[in-house]
PDB file of C-alpha atoms in Angstrom:
ATOM      1  CA  UNK A  53      93.997  26.076  81.464  1.00 46.00           C
ATOM      2  CA  UNK A  54      92.878  29.150  79.348  1.00 48.00           C
ATOM      3  CA  UNK A  55      89.591  28.841  78.240  1.00 49.00           C
ATOM      4  CA  UNK A  56      90.316  30.243  74.756  1.00 46.00           C
ATOM      5  CA  UNK A  57      92.707  27.544  74.055  1.00 56.00           C
ATOM      6  CA  UNK A  58      90.054  24.735  74.501  1.00 60.00           C
ATOM      7  CA  UNK A  59      87.348  26.503  72.221  1.00 59.00           C
ATOM      8  CA  UNK A  60      88.480  25.291  68.576  1.00 60.00           C
ATOM      9  CA  UNK A  61      88.944  21.754  70.248  1.00 59.00           C
ATOM     10  CA  UNK A  62      85.350  21.844  71.684  1.00 59.00           C
ATOM     11  CA  UNK A  63      83.876  22.824  68.505  1.00 56.00           C
ATOM     12  CA  UNK A  64      85.587  20.250  66.223  1.00 58.00           C
ATOM     13  CA  UNK A  65      84.818  17.570  68.724  1.00 54.00           C
ATOM     14  CA  UNK A  66      81.159  18.517  69.194  1.00 55.00           C
ATOM     15  CA  UNK A  67      80.759  18.665  65.451  1.00 51.00           C
ATOM     16  CA  UNK A  68      82.437  15.210  64.657  1.00 49.00           C
ATOM     17  CA  UNK A  69      80.707  13.607  67.488  1.00 49.00           C
ATOM     18  CA  UNK A  70      77.383  14.335  66.095  1.00 48.00           C
ATOM     19  CA  UNK A  71      78.386  12.448  63.088  1.00 46.00           C
ATOM     20  CA  UNK A  72      79.952   9.428  65.018  1.00 45.00           C
ATOM     21  CA  UNK A  73      79.544   7.460  67.967  1.00 50.00           C
ATOM     22  CA  UNK A  74      82.953   7.692  69.152  1.00 57.00           C
ATOM     23  CA  UNK A  75      85.088  10.384  70.610  1.00 64.00           C
ATOM     24  CA  UNK A  76      88.508   8.717  69.199  1.00 76.00           C
ATOM     25  CA  UNK A  77      87.852   9.989  65.649  1.00 78.00           C
ATOM     26  CA  UNK A  78      87.763  13.835  66.587  1.00 79.00           C
ATOM     27  CA  UNK A  79      90.639  13.284  68.814  1.00 81.00           C
ATOM     28  CA  UNK A  80      92.564  11.689  66.056  1.00 84.00           C
ATOM     29  CA  UNK A  81      91.788  14.527  63.621  1.00 83.00           C
ATOM     30  CA  UNK A  82      92.799  17.114  66.339  1.00 84.00           C
ATOM     31  CA  UNK A  83      95.964  15.268  67.420  1.00 86.00           C
ATOM     32  CA  UNK A  84      98.514  16.654  65.067  1.00 88.00           C
ATOM     33  CA  UNK A  85      97.447  20.240  65.660  1.00 86.00           C
ATOM     34  CA  UNK A  86      96.921  20.357  69.623  1.00 86.00           C
ATOM     35  CA  UNK A  87      98.959  19.670  72.844  1.00 86.00           C
ATOM     36  CA  UNK A  88      99.022  15.937  74.049  1.00 89.00           C
ATOM     37  CA  UNK A  89      96.977  17.402  76.889  1.00 90.00           C
ATOM     38  CA  UNK A  90      94.224  18.536  74.798  1.00 88.00           C
ATOM     39  CA  UNK A  91      94.374  15.408  72.562  1.00 88.00           C
ATOM     40  CA  UNK A  92      93.817  13.262  75.673  1.00 91.00           C
ATOM     41  CA  UNK A  93      91.172  15.216  77.135  1.00 91.00           C
ATOM     42  CA  UNK A  94      89.075  15.175  74.022  1.00 88.00           C
ATOM     43  CA  UNK A  95      89.965  11.484  73.450  1.00 89.00           C
ATOM     44  CA  UNK A  96      88.544  10.572  77.086  1.00 91.00           C
ATOM     45  CA  UNK A  97      85.807  12.985  77.330  1.00 86.00           C
ATOM     46  CA  UNK A  98      83.217  10.428  76.230  1.00 88.00           C
ATOM     47  CA  UNK A  99      84.106   8.296  79.185  1.00 93.00           C
ATOM     48  CA  UNK A 100      83.954  11.276  81.546  1.00 93.00           C
ATOM     49  CA  UNK A 101      80.855  12.542  80.052  1.00 91.00           C
ATOM     50  CA  UNK A 102      78.992   9.487  81.536  1.00 92.00           C
ATOM     51  CA  UNK A 103      79.346  10.815  85.014  1.00 95.00           C
ATOM     52  CA  UNK A 104      76.454  12.847  83.972  1.00 92.00           C
ATOM     53  CA  UNK A 105      73.933   9.859  83.016  1.00 91.00           C
ATOM     54  CA  UNK A 106      75.539   6.492  83.447  1.00 92.00           C
ATOM     55  CA  UNK A 107      73.705   6.183  86.866  1.00 93.00           C
ATOM     56  CA  UNK A 108      70.331   6.794  85.313  1.00 94.00           C
ATOM     57  CA  UNK A 109      70.822   3.856  83.082  1.00 94.00           C
ATOM     58  CA  UNK A 110      72.430   1.408  85.536  1.00 95.00           C
ATOM     59  CA  UNK A 111      75.907   2.334  84.775  1.00 95.00           C
ATOM     60  CA  UNK A 112      78.889   3.524  87.019  1.00 96.00           C
ATOM     61  CA  UNK A 113      78.794   7.326  86.846  1.00 95.00           C
ATOM     62  CA  UNK A 114      82.411   7.237  88.434  1.00 97.00           C
ATOM     63  CA  UNK A 115      84.060   4.907  85.701  1.00 97.00           C
ATOM     64  CA  UNK A 116      86.045   8.098  84.948  1.00 97.00           C
ATOM     65  CA  UNK A 117      87.878   7.503  88.196  1.00 98.00           C
ATOM     66  CA  UNK A 118      90.026   5.056  86.905  1.00 98.00           C
ATOM     67  CA  UNK A 119      92.082   7.858  85.570  1.00 98.00           C
ATOM     68  CA  UNK A 120      91.995   9.736  88.803  1.00 98.00           C
ATOM     69  CA  UNK A 121      95.756   9.746  89.256  1.00 98.00           C
ATOM     70  CA  UNK A 122      96.326  10.988  85.748  1.00 98.00           C
ATOM     71  CA  UNK A 123      97.781  14.500  85.398  1.00 97.00           C
ATOM     72  CA  UNK A 124      95.210  15.520  83.178  1.00 96.00           C
ATOM     73  CA  UNK A 125      92.146  14.144  85.166  1.00 97.00           C
ATOM     74  CA  UNK A 126      90.864  17.249  86.494  1.00 96.00           C
ATOM     75  CA  UNK A 127      91.175  18.931  83.229  1.00 94.00           C
ATOM     76  CA  UNK A 128      88.824  16.336  81.562  1.00 94.00           C
ATOM     77  CA  UNK A 129      86.416  16.870  84.524  1.00 95.00           C
ATOM     78  CA  UNK A 130      86.300  20.473  83.996  1.00 92.00           C
ATOM     79  CA  UNK A 131      86.034  20.282  80.080  1.00 89.00           C
ATOM     80  CA  UNK A 132      83.027  18.128  80.637  1.00 90.00           C
ATOM     81  CA  UNK A 133      81.421  20.262  83.400  1.00 90.00           C
ATOM     82  CA  UNK A 134      82.206  23.808  81.800  1.00 86.00           C
ATOM     83  CA  UNK A 135      81.703  23.173  78.081  1.00 80.00           C
ATOM     84  CA  UNK A 136      80.581  19.730  77.091  1.00 79.00           C
ATOM     85  CA  UNK A 137      77.653  18.832  79.552  1.00 79.00           C
ATOM     86  CA  UNK A 138      75.990  22.506  79.298  1.00 76.00           C
ATOM     87  CA  UNK A 139      75.885  21.985  75.438  1.00 76.00           C
ATOM     88  CA  UNK A 140      73.075  19.323  76.311  1.00 79.00           C
ATOM     89  CA  UNK A 141      70.646  21.911  77.536  1.00 82.00           C
ATOM     90  CA  UNK A 142      68.356  23.334  74.998  1.00 85.00           C
ATOM     91  CA  UNK A 143      67.809  26.353  76.993  1.00 88.00           C
ATOM     92  CA  UNK A 144      71.753  27.139  77.175  1.00 83.00           C
ATOM     93  CA  UNK A 145      72.881  30.320  75.578  1.00 83.00           C
ATOM     94  CA  UNK A 146      75.168  28.812  72.788  1.00 79.00           C
ATOM     95  CA  UNK A 147      76.982  30.756  70.100  1.00 80.00           C
ATOM     96  CA  UNK A 148      76.762  29.641  66.471  1.00 84.00           C
ATOM     97  CA  UNK A 149      79.486  27.527  64.790  1.00 83.00           C
ATOM     98  CA  UNK A 150      80.216  30.248  62.664  1.00 89.00           C
ATOM     99  CA  UNK A 151      81.526  32.439  65.551  1.00 88.00           C
ATOM    100  CA  UNK A 152      84.095  29.639  66.325  1.00 83.00           C
ATOM    101  CA  UNK A 153      85.237  29.376  62.624  1.00 87.00           C
ATOM    102  CA  UNK A 154      88.244  31.703  62.775  1.00 89.00           C
ATOM    103  CA  UNK A 155      89.621  29.831  65.880  1.00 85.00           C
ATOM    104  CA  UNK A 156      89.093  26.418  64.091  1.00 85.00           C
ATOM    105  CA  UNK A 157      90.908  27.856  61.084  1.00 88.00           C
ATOM    106  CA  UNK A 158      93.693  29.211  62.991  1.00 87.00           C
ATOM    107  CA  UNK A 159      94.233  25.452  64.753  1.00 85.00           C
ATOM    108  CA  UNK A 160      94.189  23.965  61.344  1.00 85.00           C
ATOM    109  CA  UNK A 161      96.487  26.490  59.597  1.00 88.00           C
ATOM    110  CA  UNK A 162      99.242  25.498  62.084  1.00 84.00           C
ATOM    111  CA  UNK A 163     101.957  23.296  60.922  1.00 85.00           C
ATOM    112  CA  UNK A 164     101.172  19.802  62.069  1.00 86.00           C
ATOM    113  CA  UNK A 165     103.028  18.312  65.041  1.00 76.00           C
ATOM    114  CA  UNK A 166     105.617  15.778  64.170  1.00 65.00           C
ATOM    115  CA  UNK A 167     108.421  13.873  66.060  1.00 51.00           C
ATOM    116  CA  UNK A 168     110.843  16.775  64.854  1.00 52.00           C
ATOM    117  CA  UNK A 169     108.710  19.754  65.958  1.00 53.00           C
ATOM    118  CA  UNK A 170     107.589  20.870  69.454  1.00 57.00           C
ATOM    119  CA  UNK A 171     103.751  20.797  70.251  1.00 58.00           C
ATOM    120  CA  UNK A 172     101.711  23.776  70.080  1.00 53.00           C
TER     121      UNK A 172
END
């Protein structure tokens, strides 16, 4: 998985997630413009993110393991570990949203995926 391919999806997901409590909405917005793999990871990352905090609140930090045999399981683990989880650290050196704007614009400039067209 190339890191740059996830940047627009991370940015859009993070921005949308700040405005809603569900990750399904950002995933639905992205779906026509990204691969099924990226869509699945974005849609599931809320559950995968609970690995980092659920056990502190009496929850099951390994709830994500219900998908352990899914072909994109490790992609979701990596997405959360490399990009999503560090974004909660106030001391993490983050780039501005403006930095990601060209990449986000490229994603939405694509012709949306439809049944007759191959995915990006």
